[in-house]
Coordinates of C-alpha atoms and ligand atoms in Angstrom, one line a residue:
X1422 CA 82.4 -56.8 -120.8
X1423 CA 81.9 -53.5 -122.1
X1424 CA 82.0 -50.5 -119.1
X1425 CA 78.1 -49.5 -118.6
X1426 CA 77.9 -46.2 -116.4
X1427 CA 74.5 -45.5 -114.2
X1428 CA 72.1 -43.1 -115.3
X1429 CA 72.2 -41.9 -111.3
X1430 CA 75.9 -41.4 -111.8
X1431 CA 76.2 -39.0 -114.9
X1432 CA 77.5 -35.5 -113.6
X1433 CA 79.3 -32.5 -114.8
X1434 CA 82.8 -34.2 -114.1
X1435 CA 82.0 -36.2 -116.8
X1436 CA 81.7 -33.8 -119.6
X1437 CA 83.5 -34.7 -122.9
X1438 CA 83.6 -38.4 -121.7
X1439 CA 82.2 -41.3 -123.7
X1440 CA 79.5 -43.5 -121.5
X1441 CA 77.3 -46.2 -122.2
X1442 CA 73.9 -46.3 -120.5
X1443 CA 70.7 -48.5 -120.6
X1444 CA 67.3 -47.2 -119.4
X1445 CA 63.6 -46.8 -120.5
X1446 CA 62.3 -44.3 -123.0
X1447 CA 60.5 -42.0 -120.7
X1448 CA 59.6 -39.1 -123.3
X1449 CA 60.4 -39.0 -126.8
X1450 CA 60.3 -36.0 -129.2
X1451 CA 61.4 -35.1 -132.5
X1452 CA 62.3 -31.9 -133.7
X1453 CA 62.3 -31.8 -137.6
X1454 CA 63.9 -34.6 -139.6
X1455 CA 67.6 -34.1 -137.9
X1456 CA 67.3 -33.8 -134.2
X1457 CA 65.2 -36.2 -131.1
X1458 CA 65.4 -35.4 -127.8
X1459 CA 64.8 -39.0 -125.8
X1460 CA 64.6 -38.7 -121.9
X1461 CA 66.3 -42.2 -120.6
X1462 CA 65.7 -43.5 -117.0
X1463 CA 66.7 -46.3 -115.1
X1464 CA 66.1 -46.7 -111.1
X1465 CA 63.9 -43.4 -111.2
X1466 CA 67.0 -41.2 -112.1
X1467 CA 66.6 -39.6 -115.8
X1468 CA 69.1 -38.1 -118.2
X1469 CA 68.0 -36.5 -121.6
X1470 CA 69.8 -38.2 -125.2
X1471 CA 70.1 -35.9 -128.0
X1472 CA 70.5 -37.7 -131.5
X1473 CA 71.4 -35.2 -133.8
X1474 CA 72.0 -36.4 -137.8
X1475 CA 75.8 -35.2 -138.7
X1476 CA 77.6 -36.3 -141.5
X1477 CA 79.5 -39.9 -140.9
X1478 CA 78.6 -39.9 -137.0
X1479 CA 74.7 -40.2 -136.9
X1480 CA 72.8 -41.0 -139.7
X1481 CA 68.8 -39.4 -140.5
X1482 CA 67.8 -43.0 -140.2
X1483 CA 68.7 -43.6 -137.0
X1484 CA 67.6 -39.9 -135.7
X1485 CA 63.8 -41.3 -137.3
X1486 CA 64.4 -44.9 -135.8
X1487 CA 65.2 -43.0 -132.7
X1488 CA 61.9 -40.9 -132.6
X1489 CA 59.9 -43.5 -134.0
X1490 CA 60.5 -45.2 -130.6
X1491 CA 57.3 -46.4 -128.4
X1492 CA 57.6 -44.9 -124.7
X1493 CA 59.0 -47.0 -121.9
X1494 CA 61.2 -49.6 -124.5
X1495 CA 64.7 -50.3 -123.1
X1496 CA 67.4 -48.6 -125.4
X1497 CA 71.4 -48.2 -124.8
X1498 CA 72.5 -45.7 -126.0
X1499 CA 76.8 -44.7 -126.1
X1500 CA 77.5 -40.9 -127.0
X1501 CA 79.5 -38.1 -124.8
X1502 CA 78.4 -36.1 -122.0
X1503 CA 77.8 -32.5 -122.3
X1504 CA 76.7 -29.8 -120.0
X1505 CA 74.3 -27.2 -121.7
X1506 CA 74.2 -23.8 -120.4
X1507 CA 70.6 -23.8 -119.2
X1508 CA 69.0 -26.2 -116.1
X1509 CA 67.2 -28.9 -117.6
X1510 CA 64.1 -29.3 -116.6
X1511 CA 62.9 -33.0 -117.7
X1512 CA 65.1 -34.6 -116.3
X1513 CA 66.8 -35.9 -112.7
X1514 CA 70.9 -35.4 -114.3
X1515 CA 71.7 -32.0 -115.1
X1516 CA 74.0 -32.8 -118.2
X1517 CA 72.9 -34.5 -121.6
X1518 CA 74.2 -37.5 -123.5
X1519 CA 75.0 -36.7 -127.2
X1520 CA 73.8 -40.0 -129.3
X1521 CA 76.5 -42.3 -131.1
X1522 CA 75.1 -45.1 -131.0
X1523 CA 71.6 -46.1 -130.3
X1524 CA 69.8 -49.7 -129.7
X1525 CA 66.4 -50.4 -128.9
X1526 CA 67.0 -53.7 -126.7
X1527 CA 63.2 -54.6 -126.1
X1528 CA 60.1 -52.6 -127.2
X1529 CA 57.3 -51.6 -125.5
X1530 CA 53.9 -52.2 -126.8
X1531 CA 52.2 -48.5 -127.9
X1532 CA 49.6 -46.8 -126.0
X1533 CA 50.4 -47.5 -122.0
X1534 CA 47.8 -47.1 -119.7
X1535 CA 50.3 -45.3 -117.7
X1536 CA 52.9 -42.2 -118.8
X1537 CA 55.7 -42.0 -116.4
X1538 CA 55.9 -38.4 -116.6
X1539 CA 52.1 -37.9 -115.6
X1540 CA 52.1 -40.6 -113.1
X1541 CA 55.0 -38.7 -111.4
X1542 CA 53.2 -35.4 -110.9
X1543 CA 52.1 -33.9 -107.8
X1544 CA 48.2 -33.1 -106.8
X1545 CA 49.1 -29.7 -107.4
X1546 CA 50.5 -30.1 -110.9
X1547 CA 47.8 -32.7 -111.9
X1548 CA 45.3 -29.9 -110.7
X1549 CA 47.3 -27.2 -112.5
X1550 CA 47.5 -29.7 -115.6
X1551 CA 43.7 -30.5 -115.8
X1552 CA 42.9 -26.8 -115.8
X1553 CA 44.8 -26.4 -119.0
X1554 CA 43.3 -28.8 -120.4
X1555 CA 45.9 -31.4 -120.7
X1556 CA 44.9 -35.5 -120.9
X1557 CA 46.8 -37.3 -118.3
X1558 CA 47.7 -40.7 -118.6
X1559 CA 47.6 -43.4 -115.7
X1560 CA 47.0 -40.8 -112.9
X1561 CA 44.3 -42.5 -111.0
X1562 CA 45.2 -44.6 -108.3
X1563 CA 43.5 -47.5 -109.4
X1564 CA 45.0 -47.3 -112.7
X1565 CA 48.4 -47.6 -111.2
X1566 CA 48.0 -50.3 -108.7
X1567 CA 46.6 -52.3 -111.8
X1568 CA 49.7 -51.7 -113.8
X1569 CA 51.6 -51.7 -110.7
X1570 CA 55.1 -52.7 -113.1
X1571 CA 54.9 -49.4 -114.6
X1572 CA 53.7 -47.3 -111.6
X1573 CA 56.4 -48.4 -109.9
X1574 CA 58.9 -46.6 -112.3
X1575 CA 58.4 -43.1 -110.9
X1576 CA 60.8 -41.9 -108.7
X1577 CA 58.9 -41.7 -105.8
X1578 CA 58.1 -45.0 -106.0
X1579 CA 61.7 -46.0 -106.5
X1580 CA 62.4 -44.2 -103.2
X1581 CA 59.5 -44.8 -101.3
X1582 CA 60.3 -48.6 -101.4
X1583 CA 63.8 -48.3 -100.8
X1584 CA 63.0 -46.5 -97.5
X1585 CA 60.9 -49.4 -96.5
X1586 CA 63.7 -51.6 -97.0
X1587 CA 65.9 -49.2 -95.1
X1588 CA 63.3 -49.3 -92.1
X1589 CA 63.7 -53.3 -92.3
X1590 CA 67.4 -52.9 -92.5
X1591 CA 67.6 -50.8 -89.2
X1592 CA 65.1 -53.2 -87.7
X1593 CA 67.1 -56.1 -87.9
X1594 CA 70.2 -54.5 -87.5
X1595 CA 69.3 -52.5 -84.2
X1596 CA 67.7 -55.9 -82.6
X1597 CA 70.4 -58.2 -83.4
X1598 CA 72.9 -55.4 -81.9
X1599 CA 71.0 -55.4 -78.4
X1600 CA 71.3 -59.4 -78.6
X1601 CA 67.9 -60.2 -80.2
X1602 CA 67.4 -63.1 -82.6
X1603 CA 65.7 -63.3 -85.8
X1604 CA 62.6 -66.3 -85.9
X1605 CA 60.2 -67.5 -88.2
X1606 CA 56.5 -68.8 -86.9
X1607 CA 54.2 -70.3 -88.9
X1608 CA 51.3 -68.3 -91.5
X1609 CA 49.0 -71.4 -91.1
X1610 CA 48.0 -71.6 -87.5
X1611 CA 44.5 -73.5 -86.2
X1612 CA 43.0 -70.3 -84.1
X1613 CA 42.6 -66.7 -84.7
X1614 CA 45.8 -64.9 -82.5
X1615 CA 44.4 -61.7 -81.8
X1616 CA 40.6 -63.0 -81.7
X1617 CA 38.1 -60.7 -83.1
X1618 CA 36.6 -62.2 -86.5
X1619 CA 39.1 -60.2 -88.9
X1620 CA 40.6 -64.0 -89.9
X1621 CA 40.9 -65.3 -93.3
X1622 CA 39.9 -69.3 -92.9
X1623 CA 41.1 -71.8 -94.8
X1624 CA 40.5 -75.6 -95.1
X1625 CA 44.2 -77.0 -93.9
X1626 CA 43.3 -80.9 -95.2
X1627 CA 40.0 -81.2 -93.6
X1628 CA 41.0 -79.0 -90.6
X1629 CA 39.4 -75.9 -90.0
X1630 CA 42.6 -73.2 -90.0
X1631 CA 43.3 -69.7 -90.3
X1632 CA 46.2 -67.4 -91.8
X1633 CA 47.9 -65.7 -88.5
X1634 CA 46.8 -62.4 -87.8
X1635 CA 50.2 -62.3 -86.1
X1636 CA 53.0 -64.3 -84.9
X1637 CA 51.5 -63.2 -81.5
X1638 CA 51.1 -66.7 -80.0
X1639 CA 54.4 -68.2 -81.2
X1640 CA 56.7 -65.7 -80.5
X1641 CA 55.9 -65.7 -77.1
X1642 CA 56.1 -69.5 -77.3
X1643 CA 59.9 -69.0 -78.3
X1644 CA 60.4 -66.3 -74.8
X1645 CA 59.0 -69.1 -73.1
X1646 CA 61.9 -71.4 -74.6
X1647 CA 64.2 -69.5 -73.7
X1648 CA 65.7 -67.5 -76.6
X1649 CA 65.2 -64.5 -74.5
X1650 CA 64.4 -61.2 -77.0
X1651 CA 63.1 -62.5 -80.3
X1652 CA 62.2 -60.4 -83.4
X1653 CA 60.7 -61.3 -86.4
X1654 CA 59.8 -59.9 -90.4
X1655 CA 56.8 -61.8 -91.4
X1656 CA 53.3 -61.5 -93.8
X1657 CA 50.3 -60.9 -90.9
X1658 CA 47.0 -61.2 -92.8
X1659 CA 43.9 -59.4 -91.2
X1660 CA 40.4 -60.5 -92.8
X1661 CA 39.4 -56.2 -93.0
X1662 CA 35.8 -54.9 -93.5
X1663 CA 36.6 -51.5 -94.0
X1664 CA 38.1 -49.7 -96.7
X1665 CA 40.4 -47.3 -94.8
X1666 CA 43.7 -45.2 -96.2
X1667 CA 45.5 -47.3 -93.2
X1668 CA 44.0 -50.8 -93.6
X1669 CA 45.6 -53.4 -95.6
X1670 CA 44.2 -57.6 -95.7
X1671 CA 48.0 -58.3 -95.8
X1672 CA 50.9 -56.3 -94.5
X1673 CA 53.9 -56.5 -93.3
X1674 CA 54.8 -57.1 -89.6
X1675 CA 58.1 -56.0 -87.3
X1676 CA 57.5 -58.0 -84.3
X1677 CA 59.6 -58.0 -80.9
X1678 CA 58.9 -59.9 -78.2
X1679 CA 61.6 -60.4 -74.9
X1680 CA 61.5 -61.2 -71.4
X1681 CA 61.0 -58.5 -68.8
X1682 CA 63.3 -58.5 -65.4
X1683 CA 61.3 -55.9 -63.9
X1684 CA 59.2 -53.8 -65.7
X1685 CA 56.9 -53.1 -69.1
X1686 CA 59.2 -50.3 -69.8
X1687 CA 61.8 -52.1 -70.6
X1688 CA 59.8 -52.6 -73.9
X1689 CA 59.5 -48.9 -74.1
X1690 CA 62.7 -48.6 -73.7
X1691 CA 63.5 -50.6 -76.8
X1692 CA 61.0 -49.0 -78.9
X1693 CA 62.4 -45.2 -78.1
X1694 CA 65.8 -46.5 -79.0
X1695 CA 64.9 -48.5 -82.2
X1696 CA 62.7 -45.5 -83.4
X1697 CA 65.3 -43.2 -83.1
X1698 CA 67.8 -44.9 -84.5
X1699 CA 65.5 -45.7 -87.5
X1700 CA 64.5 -42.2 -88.1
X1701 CA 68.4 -40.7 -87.5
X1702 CA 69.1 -43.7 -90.0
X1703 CA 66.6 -42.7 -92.6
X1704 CA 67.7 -38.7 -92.3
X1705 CA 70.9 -39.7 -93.1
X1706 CA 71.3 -42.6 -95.8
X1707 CA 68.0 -41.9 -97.7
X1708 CA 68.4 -38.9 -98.5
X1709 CA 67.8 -39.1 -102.1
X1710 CA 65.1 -41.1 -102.0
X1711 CA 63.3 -38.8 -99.2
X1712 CA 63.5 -36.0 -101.3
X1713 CA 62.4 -37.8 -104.4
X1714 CA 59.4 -38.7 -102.7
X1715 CA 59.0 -35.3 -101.3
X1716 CA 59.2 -33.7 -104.9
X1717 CA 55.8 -35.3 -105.7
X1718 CA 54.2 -35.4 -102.1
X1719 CA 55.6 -32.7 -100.7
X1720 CA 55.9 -33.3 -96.2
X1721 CA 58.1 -32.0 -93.9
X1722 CA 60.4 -34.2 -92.1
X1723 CA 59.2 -36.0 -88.9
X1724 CA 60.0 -34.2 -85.2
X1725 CA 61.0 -36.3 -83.1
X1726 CA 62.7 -35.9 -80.1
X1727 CA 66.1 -37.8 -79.1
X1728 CA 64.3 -39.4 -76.0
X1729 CA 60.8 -40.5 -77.2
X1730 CA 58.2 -38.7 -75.1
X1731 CA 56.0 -41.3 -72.9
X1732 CA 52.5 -40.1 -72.0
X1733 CA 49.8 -42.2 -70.1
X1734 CA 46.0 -42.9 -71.5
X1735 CA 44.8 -40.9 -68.8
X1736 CA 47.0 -38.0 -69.3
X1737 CA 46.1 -38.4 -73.7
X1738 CA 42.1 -38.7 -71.9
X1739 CA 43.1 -35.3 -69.8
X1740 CA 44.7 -33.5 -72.6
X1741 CA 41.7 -34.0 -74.7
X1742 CA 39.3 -32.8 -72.2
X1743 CA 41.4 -29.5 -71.5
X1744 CA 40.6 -29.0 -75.9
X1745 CA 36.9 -29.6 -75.1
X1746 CA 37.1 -33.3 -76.7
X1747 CA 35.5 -36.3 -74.6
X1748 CA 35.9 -39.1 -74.4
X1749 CA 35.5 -42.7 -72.5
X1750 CA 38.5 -42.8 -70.0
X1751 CA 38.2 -46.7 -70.2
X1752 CA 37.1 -47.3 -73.4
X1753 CA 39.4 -47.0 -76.9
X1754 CA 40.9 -43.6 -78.6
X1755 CA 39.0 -43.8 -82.2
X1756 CA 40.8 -42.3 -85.0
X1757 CA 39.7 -38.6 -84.9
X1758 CA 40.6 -38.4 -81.2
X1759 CA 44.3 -40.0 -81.8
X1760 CA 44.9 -37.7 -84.7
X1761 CA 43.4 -34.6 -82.6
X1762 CA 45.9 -36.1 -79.7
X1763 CA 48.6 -36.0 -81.8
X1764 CA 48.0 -32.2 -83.1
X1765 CA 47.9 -31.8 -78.9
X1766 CA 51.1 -33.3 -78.5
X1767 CA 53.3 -31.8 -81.0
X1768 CA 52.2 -28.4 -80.2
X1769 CA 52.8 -29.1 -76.3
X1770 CA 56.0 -31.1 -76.2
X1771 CA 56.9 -30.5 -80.2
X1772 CA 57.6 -34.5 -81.4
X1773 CA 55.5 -36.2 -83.4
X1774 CA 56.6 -39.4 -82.4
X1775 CA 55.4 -40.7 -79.0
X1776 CA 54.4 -43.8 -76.6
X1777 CA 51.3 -43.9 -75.5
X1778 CA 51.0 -46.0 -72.0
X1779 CA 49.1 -47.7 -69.3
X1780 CA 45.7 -48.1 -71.4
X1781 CA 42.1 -49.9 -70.3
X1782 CA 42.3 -53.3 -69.6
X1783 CA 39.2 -53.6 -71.5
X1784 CA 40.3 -52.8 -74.9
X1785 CA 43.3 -54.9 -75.2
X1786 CA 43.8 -58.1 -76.1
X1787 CA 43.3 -60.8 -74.0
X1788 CA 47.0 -62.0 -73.6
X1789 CA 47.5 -58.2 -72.3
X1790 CA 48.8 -58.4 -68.8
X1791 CA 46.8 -56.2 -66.1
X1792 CA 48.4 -53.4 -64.2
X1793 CA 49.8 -54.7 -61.3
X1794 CA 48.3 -51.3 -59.3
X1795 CA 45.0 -51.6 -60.8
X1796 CA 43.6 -54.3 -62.8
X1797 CA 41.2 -51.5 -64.8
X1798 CA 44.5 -50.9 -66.8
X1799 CA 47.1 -52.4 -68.4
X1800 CA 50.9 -52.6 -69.0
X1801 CA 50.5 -52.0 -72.5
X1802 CA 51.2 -49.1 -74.7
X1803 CA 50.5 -47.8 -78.8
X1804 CA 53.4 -45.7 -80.4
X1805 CA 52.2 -43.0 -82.7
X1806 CA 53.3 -41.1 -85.7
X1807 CA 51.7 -37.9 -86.6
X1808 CA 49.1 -38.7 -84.8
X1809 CA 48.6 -42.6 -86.0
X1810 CA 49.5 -45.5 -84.9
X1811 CA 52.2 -47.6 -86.0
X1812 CA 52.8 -50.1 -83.0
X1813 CA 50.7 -51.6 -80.4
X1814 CA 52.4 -53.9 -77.4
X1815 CA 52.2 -54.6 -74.1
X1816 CA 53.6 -57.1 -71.1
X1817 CA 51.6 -60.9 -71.8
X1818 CA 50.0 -62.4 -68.6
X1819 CA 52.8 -65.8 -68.3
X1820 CA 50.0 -67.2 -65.5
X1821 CA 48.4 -70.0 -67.4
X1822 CA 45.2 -70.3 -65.4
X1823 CA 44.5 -66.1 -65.6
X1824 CA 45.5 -66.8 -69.3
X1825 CA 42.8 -69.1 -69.8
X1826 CA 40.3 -67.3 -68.0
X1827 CA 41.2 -64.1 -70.1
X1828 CA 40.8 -65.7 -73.4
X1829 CA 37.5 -67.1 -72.2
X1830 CA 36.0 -64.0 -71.1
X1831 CA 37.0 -62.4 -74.2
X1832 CA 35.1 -65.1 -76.2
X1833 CA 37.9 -67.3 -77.4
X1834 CA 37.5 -71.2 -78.2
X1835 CA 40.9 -72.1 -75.9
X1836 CA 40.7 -75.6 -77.2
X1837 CA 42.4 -74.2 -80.7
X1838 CA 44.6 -72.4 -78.6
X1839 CA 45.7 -75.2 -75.9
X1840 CA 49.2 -75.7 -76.7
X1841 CA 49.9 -71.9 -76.2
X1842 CA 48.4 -71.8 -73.3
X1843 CA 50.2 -75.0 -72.0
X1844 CA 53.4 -73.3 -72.9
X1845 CA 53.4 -71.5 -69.9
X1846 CA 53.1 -74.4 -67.8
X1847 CA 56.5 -75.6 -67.9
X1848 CA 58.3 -72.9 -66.7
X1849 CA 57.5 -69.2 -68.2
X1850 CA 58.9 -65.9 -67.7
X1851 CA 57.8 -62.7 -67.1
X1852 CA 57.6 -61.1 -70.4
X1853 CA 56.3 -58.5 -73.5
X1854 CA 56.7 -56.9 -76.8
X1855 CA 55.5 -55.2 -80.2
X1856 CA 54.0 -55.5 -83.5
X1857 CA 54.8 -52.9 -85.5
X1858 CA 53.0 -52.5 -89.1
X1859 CA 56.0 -51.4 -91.9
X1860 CA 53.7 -50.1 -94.6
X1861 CA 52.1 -47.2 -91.9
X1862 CA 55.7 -46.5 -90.4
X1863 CA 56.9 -45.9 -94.6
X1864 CA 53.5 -44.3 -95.1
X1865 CA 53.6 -41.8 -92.1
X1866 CA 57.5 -41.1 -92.0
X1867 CA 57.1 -39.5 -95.4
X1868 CA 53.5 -37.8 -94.7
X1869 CA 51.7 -40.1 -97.0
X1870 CA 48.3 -40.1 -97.1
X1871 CA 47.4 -43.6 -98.1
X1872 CA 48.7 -47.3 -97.2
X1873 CA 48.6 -48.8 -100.8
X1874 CA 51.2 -46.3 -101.0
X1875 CA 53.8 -48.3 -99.1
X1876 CA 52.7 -51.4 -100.2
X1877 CA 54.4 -52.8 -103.3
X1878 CA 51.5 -55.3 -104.3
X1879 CA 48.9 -54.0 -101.7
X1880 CA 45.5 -56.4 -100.9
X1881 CA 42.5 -54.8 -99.6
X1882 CA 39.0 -55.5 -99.5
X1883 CA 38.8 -54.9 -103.0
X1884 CA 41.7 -56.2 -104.5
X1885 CA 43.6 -59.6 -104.7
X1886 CA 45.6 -58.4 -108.2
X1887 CA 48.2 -57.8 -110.0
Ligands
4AD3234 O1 47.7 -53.4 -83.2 P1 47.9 -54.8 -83.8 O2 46.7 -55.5 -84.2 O3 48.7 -55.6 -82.7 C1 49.1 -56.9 -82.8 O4 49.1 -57.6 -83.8 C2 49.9 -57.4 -81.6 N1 50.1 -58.8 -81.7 C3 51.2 -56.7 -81.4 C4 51.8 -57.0 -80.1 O5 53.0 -57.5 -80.1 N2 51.2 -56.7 -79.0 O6 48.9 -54.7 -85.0 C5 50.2 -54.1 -84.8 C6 50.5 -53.1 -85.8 C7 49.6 -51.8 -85.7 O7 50.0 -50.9 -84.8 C8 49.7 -51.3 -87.1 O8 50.8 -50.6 -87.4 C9 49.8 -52.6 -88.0 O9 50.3 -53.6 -87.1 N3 48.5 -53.0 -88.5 C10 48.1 -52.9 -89.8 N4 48.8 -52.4 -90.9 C11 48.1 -52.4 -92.0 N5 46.9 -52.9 -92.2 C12 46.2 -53.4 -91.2 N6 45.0 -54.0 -91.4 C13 46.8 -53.4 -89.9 N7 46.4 -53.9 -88.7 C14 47.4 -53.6 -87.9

């Protein structure tokens, strides 16, 4: 086969070389009958074509054919690098290809509901745009997620979901290294795992069933047969009322779960290290893609500190009175109160990453394991990034007969939830772990300010397409 260079890949060195690229049409423009300028990108990465008509090399035709082009069709295009004097400004490569040869491998329909270009703007340069005057195409968010295929063209979208898949990378990766394995459990369980009525149902042939809410139940099935630390990288679907920037009806979960010898911190433990090896992870091979993403939502990059700071509910509850904020020392944060929390925290200890421990018994779930000290609280904990959360996990209760008494207080039907209950009957250890929602960690490592952000094909209340 013929040698195809990367649009990512054309630089300076190569000036005076012949290369042969493919990529979308991004802009087109002609200048008189002799000259187009074509801005080609593949992967989010752009380089401008010249095709200039000259005698035996590039005919008129083709320089028409060329600007005659509907946006977004794939073209290759062979022709020699060279390095004008100015910075370009349209473009990611800062060197031009000067046309050869030129084929339009698949056309685009006319008219897209969505320009590239526009759709890659920040707020502040759609603001700046608008005042002038200028139509913008496919800007609105709706408008992108419903043509989701072209939306996801930009180049922050191009890096924003490579970082996610660098976050599941370094999940894995980390576990496995600390002698954690990888399970499946199943999506099509016969209770809700989390109770609570945010549970899609669904007829399983003539059996009432639900889609988990999280492999909750079954992971801790698999501590208690006897695999030790389990992870997992699964689809957790939560039935959600609300319309929120940090609710999806499907996302995607990162769950631990592992036997404790002593203590809930050992959790903790594995969630500082994890973290930070995540975020040193992301600093270092995503760089590209961080500041892609940054160029059109412009954050600054996450403090964290190299030992993840650990604050209790009551010293978060003490914290907030001292700013003149109250609120129920055994009832939940809600969001204002995290986020004001958070604002606390960074200017006290300077991180915005942090674990925050030892919460009310009363707002946890009902598998959450009591403090030993005082049954008002529990060994659980939330992690937060700038001031949101991304994880809740705790130790589980391995007593089967406190289990059961939990889950009915809290209002569960233990009949559809027998066997997991019974799992602890045969032998259990102590044990605890995390759930830990990818799309908010994507969302608030790069300051996003909005879930469907992170989410490739997102589904909330309102939408089940593309
Ligand atoms: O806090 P949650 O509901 O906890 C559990 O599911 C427990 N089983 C975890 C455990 O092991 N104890 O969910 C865990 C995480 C949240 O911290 C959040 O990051 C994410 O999942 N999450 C959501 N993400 C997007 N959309 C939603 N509707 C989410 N609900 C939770």
């Amino acid at each position: 086969g013929r040698k195809w260079t990367e649009i990512q890949h054309l630089n300076v060195e190569l000036e005076g070389k012949t290369v042969l690229i493919r990529g979308q049409a991004q802009a087109i423009r002609a200048v008189g009958k002799n000259m187009a300028f074509l801005v080609l990108r593949h992967k989010g990465f752009t380089v401008q074509c010249v095709v200039t008509a000259t005698p035996e090399l590039v005919s008129r035709q083709m320089v028409k054919f060329s600007a005659s082009l509907s946006r977004e069709s794939v073209v290759d295009v062979e022709g020699i690098i060279s390095v004008p004097g100015i910075e370009i400004t349209g473009a990611t490569q800062q060197v031009e290809v000067q046309v050869r040869k030129f084929f339009c491998i698949n056309k685009a329909v006319p008219n897209l509901p969505i320009s590239i270009e526009d759709a890659s703007r920040s707020d502040k340069e759609i603001e700046d745009a608008k005042k002038e005057g200028v139509l913008l195409v496919g800007v609105n968010r709706d408008t992108r997620l419903n043509y989701r295929v072209l939306d996801m063209r930009t180049s922050a979208n191009q890096g924003i979901f490579r970082v996610q898949c660098q976050v599941e990378n370094i999940f894995r990766e980390f576990l496995l290294s600390q002698g954690f394995v990888g399970i499946h459990t199943p999506k099509l369980i016969a209770g809700s795992s989390e109770g609570g009525s945010a549970v899609f149902k669904l007829d399983y042939k003539g059996q009432p069933a639900c889609l988990a809410q999280s492999p909750q139940l079954h992971k801790q099935m698999a501590i208690s047969g006897n695999f030790e630390r389990v992870f997992e990288i699964g689809p957790v679907f939560r039935a959600e009322d609300s319309y929120t920037h940090r609710h999806l009806c499907e996302f995607t979960g990162l769950d631990v779960e592992m036997e404790i010898k002593e203590h809930y911190f050992e959790v903790m433990d594995i969630v500082d290290q994890l973290f930070v090896a995540m975020f040193d992870s992301l600093n270092q091979k995503c760089q590209k893609e961080l500041e892609a993403i940054g160029k059109q939502y412009p954050f600054t990059p996450l403090k964290y500190l190299r030992k993840t700071l650990r604050l209790t509910f009551d010293e978060g509850v003490q914290m907030l009175k001292e700013a003149g904020i109250q609120v129920d020392p055994f009832g939940d944060l809600n969001t204002e109160a995290e986020k004001k929390l958070g604002q606390l925290v960074l200017e006290k200890y300077d991180t915005e990453f942090y674990i925050l421990h030892r919460y009310p018994q009363a707002v946890r779930p009902f598998y959450t394991m009591p403090s030993y000290d005082d049954s008002r609280y529990s060994n659980s904990f939330d992690v937060f990034i700038r001031g949101e959360e991304i994880i809740s996990g705790a130790q589980r209760i391995h007593d089967p007969e406190v289990l059961t008494a939990r889950a009915v207080e809290c209002g569960i039907d233990v009949k559809t939830i027998s066997t997991y209950i019974d799992s602890f009957r045969y032998g259990s250890f102590p044990h605890g772990g995390f759930g830990v929602g990818l799309e908010r960690v994507v969302m608030l490592f790069c300051g996003l300010n909005n879930i469907r952000l992170t989410s490739l094909f997102p589904r909330d209340p309102t939408r089940l397409v593309p």
